[in-house]
Coordinates of C-alpha atoms and ligand atoms in Angstrom, one line a residue:
X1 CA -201.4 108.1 -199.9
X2 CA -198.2 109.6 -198.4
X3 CA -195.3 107.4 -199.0
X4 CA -192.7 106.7 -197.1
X5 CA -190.2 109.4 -198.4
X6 CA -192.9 112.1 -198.6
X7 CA -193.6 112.2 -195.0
X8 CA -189.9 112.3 -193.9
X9 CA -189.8 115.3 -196.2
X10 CA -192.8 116.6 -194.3
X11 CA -191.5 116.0 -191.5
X12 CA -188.1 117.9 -192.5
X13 CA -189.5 120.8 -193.9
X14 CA -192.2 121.6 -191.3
X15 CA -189.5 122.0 -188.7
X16 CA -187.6 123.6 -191.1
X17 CA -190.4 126.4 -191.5
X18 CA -190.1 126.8 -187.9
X19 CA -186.4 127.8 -187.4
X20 CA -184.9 124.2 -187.2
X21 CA -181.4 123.4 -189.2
X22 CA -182.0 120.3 -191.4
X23 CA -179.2 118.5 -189.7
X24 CA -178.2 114.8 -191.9
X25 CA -178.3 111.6 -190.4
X26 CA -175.4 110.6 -188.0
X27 CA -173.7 107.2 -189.2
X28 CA -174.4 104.5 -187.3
X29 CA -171.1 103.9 -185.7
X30 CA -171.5 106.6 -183.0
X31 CA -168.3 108.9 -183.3
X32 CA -168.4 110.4 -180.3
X33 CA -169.4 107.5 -177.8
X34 CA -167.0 104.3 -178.1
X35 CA -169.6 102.6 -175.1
X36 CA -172.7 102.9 -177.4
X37 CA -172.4 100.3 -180.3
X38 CA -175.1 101.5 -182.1
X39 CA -176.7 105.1 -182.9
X40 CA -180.1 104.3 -181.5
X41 CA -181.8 107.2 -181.3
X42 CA -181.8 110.8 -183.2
X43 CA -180.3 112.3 -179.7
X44 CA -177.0 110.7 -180.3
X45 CA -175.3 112.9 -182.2
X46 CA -176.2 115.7 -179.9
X47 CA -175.0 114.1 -176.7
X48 CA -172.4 116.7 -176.3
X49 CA -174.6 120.2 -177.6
X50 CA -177.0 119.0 -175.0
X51 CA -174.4 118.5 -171.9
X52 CA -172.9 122.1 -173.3
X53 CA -169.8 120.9 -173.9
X54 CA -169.8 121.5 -177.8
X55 CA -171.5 124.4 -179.8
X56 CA -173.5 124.4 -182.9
X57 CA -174.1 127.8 -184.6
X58 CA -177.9 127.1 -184.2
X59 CA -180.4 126.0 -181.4
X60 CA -182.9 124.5 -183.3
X61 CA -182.5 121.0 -185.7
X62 CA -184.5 118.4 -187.1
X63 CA -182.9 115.1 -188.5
X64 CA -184.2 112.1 -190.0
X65 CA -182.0 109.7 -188.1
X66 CA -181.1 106.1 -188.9
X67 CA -180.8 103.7 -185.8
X68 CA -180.3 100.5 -185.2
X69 CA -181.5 98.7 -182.6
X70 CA -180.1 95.2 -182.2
X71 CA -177.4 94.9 -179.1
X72 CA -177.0 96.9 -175.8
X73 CA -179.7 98.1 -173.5
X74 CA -182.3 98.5 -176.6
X75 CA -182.6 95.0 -178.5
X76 CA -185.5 94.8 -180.3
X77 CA -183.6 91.7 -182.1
X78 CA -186.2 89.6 -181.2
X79 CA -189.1 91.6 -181.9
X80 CA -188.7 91.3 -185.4
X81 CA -191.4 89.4 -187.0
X82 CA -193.1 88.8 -183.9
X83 CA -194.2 92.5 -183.7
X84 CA -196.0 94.9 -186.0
X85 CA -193.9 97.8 -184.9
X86 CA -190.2 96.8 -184.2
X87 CA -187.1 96.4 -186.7
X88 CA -183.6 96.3 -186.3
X89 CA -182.8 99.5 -188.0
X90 CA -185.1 102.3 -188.5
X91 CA -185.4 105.9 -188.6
X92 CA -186.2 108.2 -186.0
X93 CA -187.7 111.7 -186.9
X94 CA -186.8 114.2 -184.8
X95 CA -186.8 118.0 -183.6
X96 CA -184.4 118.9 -180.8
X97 CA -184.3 122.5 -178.6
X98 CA -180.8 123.1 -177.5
X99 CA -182.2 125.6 -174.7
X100 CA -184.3 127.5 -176.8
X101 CA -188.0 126.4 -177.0
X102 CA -189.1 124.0 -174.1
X103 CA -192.8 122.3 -173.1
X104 CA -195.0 125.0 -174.6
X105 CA -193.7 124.8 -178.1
X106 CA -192.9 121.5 -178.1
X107 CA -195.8 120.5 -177.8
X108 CA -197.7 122.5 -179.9
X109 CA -195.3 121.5 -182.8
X110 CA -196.0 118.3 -182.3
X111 CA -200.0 118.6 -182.0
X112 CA -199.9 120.7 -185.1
X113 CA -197.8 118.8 -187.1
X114 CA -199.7 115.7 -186.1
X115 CA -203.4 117.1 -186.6
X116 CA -203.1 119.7 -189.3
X117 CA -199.9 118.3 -191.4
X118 CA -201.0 114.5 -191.1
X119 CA -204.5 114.8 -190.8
X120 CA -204.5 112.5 -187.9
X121 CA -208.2 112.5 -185.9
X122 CA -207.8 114.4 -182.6
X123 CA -210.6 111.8 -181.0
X124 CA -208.0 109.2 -181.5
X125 CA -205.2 110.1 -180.5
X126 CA -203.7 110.0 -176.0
X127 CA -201.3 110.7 -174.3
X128 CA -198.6 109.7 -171.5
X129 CA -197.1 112.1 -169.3
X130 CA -194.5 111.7 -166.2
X131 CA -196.7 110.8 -162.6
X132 CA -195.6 114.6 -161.5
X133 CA -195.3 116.8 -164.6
X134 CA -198.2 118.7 -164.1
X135 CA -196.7 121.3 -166.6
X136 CA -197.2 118.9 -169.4
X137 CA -200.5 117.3 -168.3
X138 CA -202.1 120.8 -168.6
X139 CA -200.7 122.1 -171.7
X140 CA -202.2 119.2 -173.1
X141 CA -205.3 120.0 -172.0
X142 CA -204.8 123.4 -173.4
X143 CA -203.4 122.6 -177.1
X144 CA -204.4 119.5 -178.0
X145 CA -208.0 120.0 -175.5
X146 CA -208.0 116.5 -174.2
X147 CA -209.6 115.1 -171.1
X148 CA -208.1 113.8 -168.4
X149 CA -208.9 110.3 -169.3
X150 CA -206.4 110.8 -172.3
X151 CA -203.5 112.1 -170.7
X152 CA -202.2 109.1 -168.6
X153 CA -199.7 109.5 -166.0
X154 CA -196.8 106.9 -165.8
X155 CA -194.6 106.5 -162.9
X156 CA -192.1 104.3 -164.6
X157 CA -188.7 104.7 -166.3
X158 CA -190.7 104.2 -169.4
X159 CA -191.8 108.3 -169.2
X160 CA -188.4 109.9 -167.5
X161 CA -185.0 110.0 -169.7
X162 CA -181.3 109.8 -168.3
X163 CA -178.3 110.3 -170.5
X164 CA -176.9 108.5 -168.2
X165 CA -176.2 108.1 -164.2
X166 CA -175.1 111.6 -164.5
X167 CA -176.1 114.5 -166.4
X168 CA -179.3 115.7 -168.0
X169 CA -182.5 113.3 -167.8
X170 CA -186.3 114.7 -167.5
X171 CA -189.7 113.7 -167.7
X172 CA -190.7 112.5 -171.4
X173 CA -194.3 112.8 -173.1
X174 CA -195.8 110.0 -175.2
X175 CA -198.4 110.2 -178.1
X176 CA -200.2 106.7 -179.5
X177 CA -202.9 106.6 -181.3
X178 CA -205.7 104.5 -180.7
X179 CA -205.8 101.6 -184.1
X180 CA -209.6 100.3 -183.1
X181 CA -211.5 97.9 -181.1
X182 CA -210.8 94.8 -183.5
X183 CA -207.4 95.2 -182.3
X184 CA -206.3 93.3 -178.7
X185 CA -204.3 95.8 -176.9
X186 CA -205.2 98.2 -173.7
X187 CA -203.5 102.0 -173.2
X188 CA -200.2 102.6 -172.1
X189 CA -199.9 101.8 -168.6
X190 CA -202.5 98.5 -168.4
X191 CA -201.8 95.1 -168.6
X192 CA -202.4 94.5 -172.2
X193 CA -200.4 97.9 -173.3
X194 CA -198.2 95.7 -175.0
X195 CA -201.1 94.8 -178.0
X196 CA -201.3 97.0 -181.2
X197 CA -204.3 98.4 -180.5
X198 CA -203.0 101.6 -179.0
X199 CA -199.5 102.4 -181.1
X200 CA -196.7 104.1 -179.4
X201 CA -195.6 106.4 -182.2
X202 CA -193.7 109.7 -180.8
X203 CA -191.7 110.1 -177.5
X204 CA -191.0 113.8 -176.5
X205 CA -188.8 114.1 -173.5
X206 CA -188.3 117.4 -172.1
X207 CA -184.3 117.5 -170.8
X208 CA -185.1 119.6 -167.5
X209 CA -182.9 118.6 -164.6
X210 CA -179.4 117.8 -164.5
X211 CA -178.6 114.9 -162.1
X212 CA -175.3 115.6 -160.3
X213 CA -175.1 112.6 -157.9
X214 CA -177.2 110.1 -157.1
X215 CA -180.2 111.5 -155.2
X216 CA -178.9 115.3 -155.8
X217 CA -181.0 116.5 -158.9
X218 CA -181.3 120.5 -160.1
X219 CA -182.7 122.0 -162.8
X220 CA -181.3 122.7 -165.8
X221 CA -180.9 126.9 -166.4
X222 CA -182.0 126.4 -170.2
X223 CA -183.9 123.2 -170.4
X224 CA -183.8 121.5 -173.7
X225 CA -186.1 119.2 -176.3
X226 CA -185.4 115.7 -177.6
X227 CA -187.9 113.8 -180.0
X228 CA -188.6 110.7 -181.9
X229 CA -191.1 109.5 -184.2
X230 CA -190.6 106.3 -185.7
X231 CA -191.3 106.8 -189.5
X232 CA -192.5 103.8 -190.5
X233 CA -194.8 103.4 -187.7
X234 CA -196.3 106.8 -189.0
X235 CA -196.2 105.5 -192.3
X236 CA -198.3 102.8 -191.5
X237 CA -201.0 104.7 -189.9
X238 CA -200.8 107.3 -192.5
X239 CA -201.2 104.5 -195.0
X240 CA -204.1 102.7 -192.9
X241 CA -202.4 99.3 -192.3
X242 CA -202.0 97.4 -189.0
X243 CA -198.5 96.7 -189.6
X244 CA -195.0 98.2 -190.5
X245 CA -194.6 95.6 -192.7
X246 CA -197.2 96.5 -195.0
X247 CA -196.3 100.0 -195.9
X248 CA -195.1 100.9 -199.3
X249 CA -191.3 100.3 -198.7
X250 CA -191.5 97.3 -197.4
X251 CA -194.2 95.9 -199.7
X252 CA -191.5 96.6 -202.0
X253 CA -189.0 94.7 -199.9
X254 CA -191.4 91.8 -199.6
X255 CA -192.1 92.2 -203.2
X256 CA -188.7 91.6 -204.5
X257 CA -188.4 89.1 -201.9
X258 CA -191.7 87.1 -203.0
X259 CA -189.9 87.4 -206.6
X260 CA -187.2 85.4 -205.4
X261 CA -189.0 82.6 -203.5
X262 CA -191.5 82.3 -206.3
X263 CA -194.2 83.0 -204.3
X264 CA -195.9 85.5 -202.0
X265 CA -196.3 85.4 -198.1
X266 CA -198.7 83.8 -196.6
X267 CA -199.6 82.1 -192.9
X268 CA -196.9 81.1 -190.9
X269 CA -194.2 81.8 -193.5
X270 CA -195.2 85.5 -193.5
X271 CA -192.6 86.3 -190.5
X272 CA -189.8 85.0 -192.7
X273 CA -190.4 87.8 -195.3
X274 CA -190.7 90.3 -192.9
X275 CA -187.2 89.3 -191.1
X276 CA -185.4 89.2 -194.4
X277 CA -186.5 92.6 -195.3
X278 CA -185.9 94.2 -192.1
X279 CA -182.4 92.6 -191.7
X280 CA -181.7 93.3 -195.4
X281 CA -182.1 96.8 -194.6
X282 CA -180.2 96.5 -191.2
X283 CA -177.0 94.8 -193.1
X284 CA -177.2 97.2 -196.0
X285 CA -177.0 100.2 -193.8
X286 CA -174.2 99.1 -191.4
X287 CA -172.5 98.2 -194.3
X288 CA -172.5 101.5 -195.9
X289 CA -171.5 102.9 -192.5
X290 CA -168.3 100.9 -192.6
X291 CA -169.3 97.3 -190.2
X292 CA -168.0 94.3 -191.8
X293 CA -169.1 90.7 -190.6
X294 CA -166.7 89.5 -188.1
X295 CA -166.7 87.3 -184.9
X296 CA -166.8 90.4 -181.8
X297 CA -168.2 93.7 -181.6
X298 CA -170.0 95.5 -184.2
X299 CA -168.9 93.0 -186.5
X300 CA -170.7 90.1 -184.6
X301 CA -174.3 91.6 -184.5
X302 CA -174.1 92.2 -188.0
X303 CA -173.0 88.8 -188.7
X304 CA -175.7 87.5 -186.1
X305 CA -178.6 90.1 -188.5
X306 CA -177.5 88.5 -192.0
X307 CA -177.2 84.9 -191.1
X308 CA -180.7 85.1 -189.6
X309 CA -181.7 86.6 -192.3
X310 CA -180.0 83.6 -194.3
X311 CA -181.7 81.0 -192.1
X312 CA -184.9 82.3 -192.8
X313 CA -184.1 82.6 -196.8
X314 CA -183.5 78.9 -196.1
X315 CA -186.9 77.7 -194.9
X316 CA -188.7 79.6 -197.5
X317 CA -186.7 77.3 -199.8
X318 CA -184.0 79.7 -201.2
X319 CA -180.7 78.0 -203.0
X320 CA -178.7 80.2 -204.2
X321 CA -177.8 83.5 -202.4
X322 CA -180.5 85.7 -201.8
X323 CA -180.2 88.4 -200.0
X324 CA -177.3 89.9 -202.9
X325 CA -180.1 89.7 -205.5
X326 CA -182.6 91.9 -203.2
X327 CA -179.7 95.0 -202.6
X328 CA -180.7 96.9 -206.0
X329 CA -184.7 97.3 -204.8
X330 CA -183.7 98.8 -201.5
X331 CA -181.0 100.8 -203.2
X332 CA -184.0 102.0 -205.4
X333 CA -186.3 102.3 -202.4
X334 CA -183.9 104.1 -200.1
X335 CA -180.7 105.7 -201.9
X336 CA -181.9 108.8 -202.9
X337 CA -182.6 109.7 -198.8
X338 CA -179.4 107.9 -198.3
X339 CA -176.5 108.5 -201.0
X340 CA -174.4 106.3 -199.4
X341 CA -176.4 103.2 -199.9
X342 CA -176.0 104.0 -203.5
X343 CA -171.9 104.7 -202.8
X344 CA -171.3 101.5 -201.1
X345 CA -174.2 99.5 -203.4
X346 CA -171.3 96.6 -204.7
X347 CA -169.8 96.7 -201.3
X348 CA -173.1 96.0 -199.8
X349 CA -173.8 93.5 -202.3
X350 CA -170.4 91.6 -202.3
X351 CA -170.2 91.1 -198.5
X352 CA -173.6 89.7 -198.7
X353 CA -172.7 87.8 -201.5
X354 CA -169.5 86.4 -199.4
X355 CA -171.1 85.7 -196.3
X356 CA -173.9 83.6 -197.7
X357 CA -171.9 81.9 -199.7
X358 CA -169.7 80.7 -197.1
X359 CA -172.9 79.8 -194.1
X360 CA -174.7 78.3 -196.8
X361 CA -171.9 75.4 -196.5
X362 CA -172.7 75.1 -192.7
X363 CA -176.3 76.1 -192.7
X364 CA -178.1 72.9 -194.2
X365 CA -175.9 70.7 -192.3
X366 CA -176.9 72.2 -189.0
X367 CA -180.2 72.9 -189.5
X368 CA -180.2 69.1 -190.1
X369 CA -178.3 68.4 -186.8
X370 CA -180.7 70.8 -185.2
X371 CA -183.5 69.1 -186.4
X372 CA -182.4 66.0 -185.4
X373 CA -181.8 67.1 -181.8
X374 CA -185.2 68.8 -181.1
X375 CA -187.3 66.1 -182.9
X376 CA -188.4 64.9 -179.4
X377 CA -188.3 67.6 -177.7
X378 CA -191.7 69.6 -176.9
X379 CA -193.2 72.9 -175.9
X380 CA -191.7 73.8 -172.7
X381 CA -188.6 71.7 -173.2
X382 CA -184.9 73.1 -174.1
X383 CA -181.9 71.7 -176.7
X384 CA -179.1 71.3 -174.7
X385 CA -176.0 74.0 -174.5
X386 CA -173.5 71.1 -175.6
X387 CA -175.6 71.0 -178.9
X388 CA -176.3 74.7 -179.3
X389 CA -172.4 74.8 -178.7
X390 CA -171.3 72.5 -182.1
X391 CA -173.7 74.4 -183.5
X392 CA -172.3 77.5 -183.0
X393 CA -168.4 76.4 -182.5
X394 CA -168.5 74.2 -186.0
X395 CA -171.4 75.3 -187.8
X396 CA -171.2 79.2 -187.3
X397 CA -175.1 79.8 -186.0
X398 CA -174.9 82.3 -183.3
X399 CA -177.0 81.2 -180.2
X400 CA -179.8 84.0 -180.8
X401 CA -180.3 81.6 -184.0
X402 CA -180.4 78.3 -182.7
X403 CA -183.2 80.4 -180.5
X404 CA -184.5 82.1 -182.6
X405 CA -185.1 78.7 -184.8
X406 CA -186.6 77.3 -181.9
X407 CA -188.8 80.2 -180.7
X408 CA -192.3 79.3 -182.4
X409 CA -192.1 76.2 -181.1
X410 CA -191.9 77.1 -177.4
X411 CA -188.6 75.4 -177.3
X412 CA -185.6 77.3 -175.2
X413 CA -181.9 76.8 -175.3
X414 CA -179.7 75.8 -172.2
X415 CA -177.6 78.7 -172.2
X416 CA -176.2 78.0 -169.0
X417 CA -174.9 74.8 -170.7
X418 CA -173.9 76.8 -173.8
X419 CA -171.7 79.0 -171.6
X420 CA -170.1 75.5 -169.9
X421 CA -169.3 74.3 -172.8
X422 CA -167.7 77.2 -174.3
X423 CA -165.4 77.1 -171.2
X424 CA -164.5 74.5 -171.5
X425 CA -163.2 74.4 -174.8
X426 CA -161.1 77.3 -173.8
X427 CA -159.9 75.3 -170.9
X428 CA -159.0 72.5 -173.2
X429 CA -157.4 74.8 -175.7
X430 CA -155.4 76.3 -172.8
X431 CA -154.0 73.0 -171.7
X432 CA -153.2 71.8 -175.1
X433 CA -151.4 75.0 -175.7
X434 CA -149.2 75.1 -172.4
X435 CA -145.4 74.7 -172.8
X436 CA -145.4 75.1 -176.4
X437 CA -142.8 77.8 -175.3
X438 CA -144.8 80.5 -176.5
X439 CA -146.6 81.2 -173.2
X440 CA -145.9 85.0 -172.8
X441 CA -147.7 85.5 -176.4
X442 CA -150.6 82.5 -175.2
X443 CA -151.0 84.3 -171.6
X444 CA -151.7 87.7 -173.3
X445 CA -154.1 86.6 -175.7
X446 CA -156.0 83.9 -173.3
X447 CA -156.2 87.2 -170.8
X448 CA -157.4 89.3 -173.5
X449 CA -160.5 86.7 -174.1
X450 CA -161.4 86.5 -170.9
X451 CA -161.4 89.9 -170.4
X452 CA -163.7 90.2 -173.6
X453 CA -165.1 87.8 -173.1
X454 CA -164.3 85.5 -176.3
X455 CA -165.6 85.8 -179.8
X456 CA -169.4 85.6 -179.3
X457 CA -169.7 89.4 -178.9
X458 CA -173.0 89.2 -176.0
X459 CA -173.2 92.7 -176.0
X460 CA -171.9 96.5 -174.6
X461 CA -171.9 96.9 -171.2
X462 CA -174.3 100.3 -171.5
X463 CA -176.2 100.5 -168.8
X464 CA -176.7 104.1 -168.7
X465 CA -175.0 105.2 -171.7
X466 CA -177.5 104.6 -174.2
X467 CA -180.3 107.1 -175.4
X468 CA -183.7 106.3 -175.2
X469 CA -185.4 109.1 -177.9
Ligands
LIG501 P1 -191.5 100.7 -178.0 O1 -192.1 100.9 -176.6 O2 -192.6 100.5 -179.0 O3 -190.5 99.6 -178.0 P2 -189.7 102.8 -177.4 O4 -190.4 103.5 -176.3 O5 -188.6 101.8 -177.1 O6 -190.8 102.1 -178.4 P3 -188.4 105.3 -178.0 O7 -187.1 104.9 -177.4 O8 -189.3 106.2 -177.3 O9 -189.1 103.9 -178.4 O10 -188.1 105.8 -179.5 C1 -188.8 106.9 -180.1 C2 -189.7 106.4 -181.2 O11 -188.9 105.6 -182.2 C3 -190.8 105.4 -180.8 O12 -191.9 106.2 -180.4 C4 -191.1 104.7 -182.1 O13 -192.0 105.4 -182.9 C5 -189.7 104.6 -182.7 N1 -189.1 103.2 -182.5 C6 -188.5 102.8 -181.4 N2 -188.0 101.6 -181.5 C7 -188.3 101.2 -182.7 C8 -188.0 100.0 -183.5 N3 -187.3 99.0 -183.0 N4 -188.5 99.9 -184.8 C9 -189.2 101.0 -185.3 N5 -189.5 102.1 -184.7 C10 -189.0 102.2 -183.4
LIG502 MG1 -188.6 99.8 -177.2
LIG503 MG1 -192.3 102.7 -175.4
LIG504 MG1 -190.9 105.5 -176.2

């Protein structure tokens, strides 16, 4: 069985062999791009070599890159737990071309490295290729010998990459693997392609025009290559499970976890372990790269990750603070890939340590309150925004938790009313605070919230900015 930190070193070394520079891992506050709030894909830190503005003394790399992906244009916040496949931070294994190799190669790496390396079954593997890009549908046909049936075509944004509304974009490639008949789930393009049947597991998008205006689009002179393959969805297929979750590192997550609780998952109670161990590793990590809990920005998702994480330590019964007393198994698990887990280990463990210790004062009393307020509520019905509001204004729970709490039981929030009611509590603080003689001091700040829009941090405007691969 290939674990976990065996196929990112396959991954690593087999591009290696083939000319690329082992490039390390990015940090996940983005250093050159104060829009994107998050590195979220392995692209990121190559934003500039790939516009031409900045040069690296080589053309080819390979990085195992950690992203999160929990704010901005990709949120898969609420995935988690819900989804086999999806977790707030991850890593992304990928080989880039800075106008060297293009389709050809590409390609063939990938099928090679897939096939031979992996030992992945040719018959189940497919597909996805831009509508138009002929180029790539036949090469495919040629390297990896597949029918037309398994190269699908999508017309959607889904298979073409921008940067941004300017600059380089081109069609991208998609290879799933088919996980068997007992699973629901159609191919990429039908109605049920959201299922887990067919798994989504590397995205290979081939940079090849440069858009200079909207509607004026030529091509690139040296056209580059961008990948990603989400490692732990590999692992799991390497490993024969259905499900992210039950790979080796996060049995081990769930493990230590289960140790805690006093017992191990099972039924409904399963998704609880799987959020604590994927926002465990999501705090840990943005931690390490220097975000602090606070109430905007950066600051606020990662406050947002670990008190949903706390909530759900909470309904699996927890006390005292968990999440401290899971740190040292993930700093086993992960720190020899990632020294600077093991650097920041009693930083990692005393924020966590800190914030748990100060929502656990608010948490029972406002799950108590929420429990309360939804008792006769049912499926189809919401809690209303000037409840979610105390929740959030005096008990600290972020709106994604008050919905996220209510989620399984088809119960929405009325965020309209949330938003009233935050306004007008600014209104009212406004008016208390008027002629206290202070005003030029009050008008800068009160300008200053509304222009970001107060402390609940609701997200980068990115549209555009953000990587896809
Ligand atoms: P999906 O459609 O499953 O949400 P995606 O198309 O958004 O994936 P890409 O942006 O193409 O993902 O990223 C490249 C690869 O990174 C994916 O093929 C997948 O293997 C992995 N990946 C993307 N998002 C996640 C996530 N939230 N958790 C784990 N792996 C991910
Ligand atoms: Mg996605
Ligand atoms: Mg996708
Ligand atoms: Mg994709």
């Amino acid at each position: 069985m290939s674990g976990v930190n065996e196929i990112r070193s396959t991954f690593l070394d087999y591009f290696a062999k083939h000319g690329h520079e082992a490039v390390p891992s990015s940090p996940l506050v983005p250093r050159n791009d104060p829009t994107l709030m998050f590195t979220n894909a392995g692209m990121v830190q190559f934003k500039n070599v790939f516009t031409g503005v900045e040069k690296r003394p080589y053309q080819r790399a390979v990085t195992a890159q950690k992203c999160v992906r929990a704010g901005g244009k990709h949120n898969d916040l609420d995935n988690v737990g819900y989804t086999a496949r999806h977790h707030t931070f991850f890593e992304m294994l990928g080989n880039f071309s800075f106008g060297d190799y293009f389709k050809p190669l590409a390609i063939e790496l990938a099928w090679n490295l897939v096939t031979k390396e992996f030992g992945l079954s040719p018959e189940k593997l497919l597909v996805t290729v831009y509508a138009d890009d002929d180029d790539a549908a036949t090469l495919w046909r040629k390297i990896a010998g597949f029918s037309d049936d398994r190269i699908i075509r999508i017309g959607t944004s889904d298979n073409f990459w921008q940067m941004g509304d300017t600059g380089p974009c081109g069609p991208c490639s998609e290879i799933f693997i088919d996980q068997g008949p007992e699973l629901w789930g159609g191919p990429p393009g039908s109605p049920e392609e959201d299922g887990d049947r067919f798994l989504e597991f590397w995205n290979l998008v081939f940079m090849q025009y440069e858009q200079i205006e909207p509607g004026n689009r030529v091509g690139l002179p040296r056209p580059s290559i961008d990948t990603g393959m989400g490692l732990e969805r590999m692992a799991a297929i390497l490993q024969g499970v259905k499900s992210n979750y039950d790979t080796d590192l996060f049995r081990s997550l769930i493990d230590a976890v289960a140790h805690q609780v006093g017992r191990a998952p099972e039924g409904r109670e399963t998704a609880s372990y799987r959020v604590i161990a994927d926002h465990l590793r999501a705090s840990s990590f943005l931690v390490a790269d220097g975000v602090l809990p606070s109430n905007e920005g950066r600051g606020y998702v990662l406050r947002r990750i670990m008190r949903r994480a706390m909530r759900h330590a909470q309904l699996l019964g927890a006390r005292d603070p968990m999440m401290v007393r899971l740190v040292p198994t993930l700093v086993r698990e992960m720190g020899q890939a990632y020294p600077e887990l093991v650097r920041a280990e009693s930083l990692i463990a005393e924020t966590l340590r800190l914030e748990e210790t100060r929502f656990r004062r608010t948490l029972e009393r406002g799950l108590s309150i929420l429990d309360a307020e939804t008792r006769d509520l049912s499926e189809g019905e919401s809690l209303s925004g000037e409840t979610a509001f105390t929740l959030y204004d005096t008990y600290g729970f972020p709106l994604d938790l008050t919905q996220d709490a209510l989620k399984s039981r088809g119960i929405t929030v009325d965020t309209d009313g949330f938003s009233a009611a935050m306004e007008r509590q600014r209104a009212a603080a406004r008016a208390a605070w008027s002629g206290s003689g202070e005003a030029a001091t009050e008008t800068l700040w009160y300008g200053l919230r509304e222009r970001t829009g107060a402390t609940e941090f609701l997200g980068y405007d990115t549209e555009g900015a953000e990587a896809v691969v």
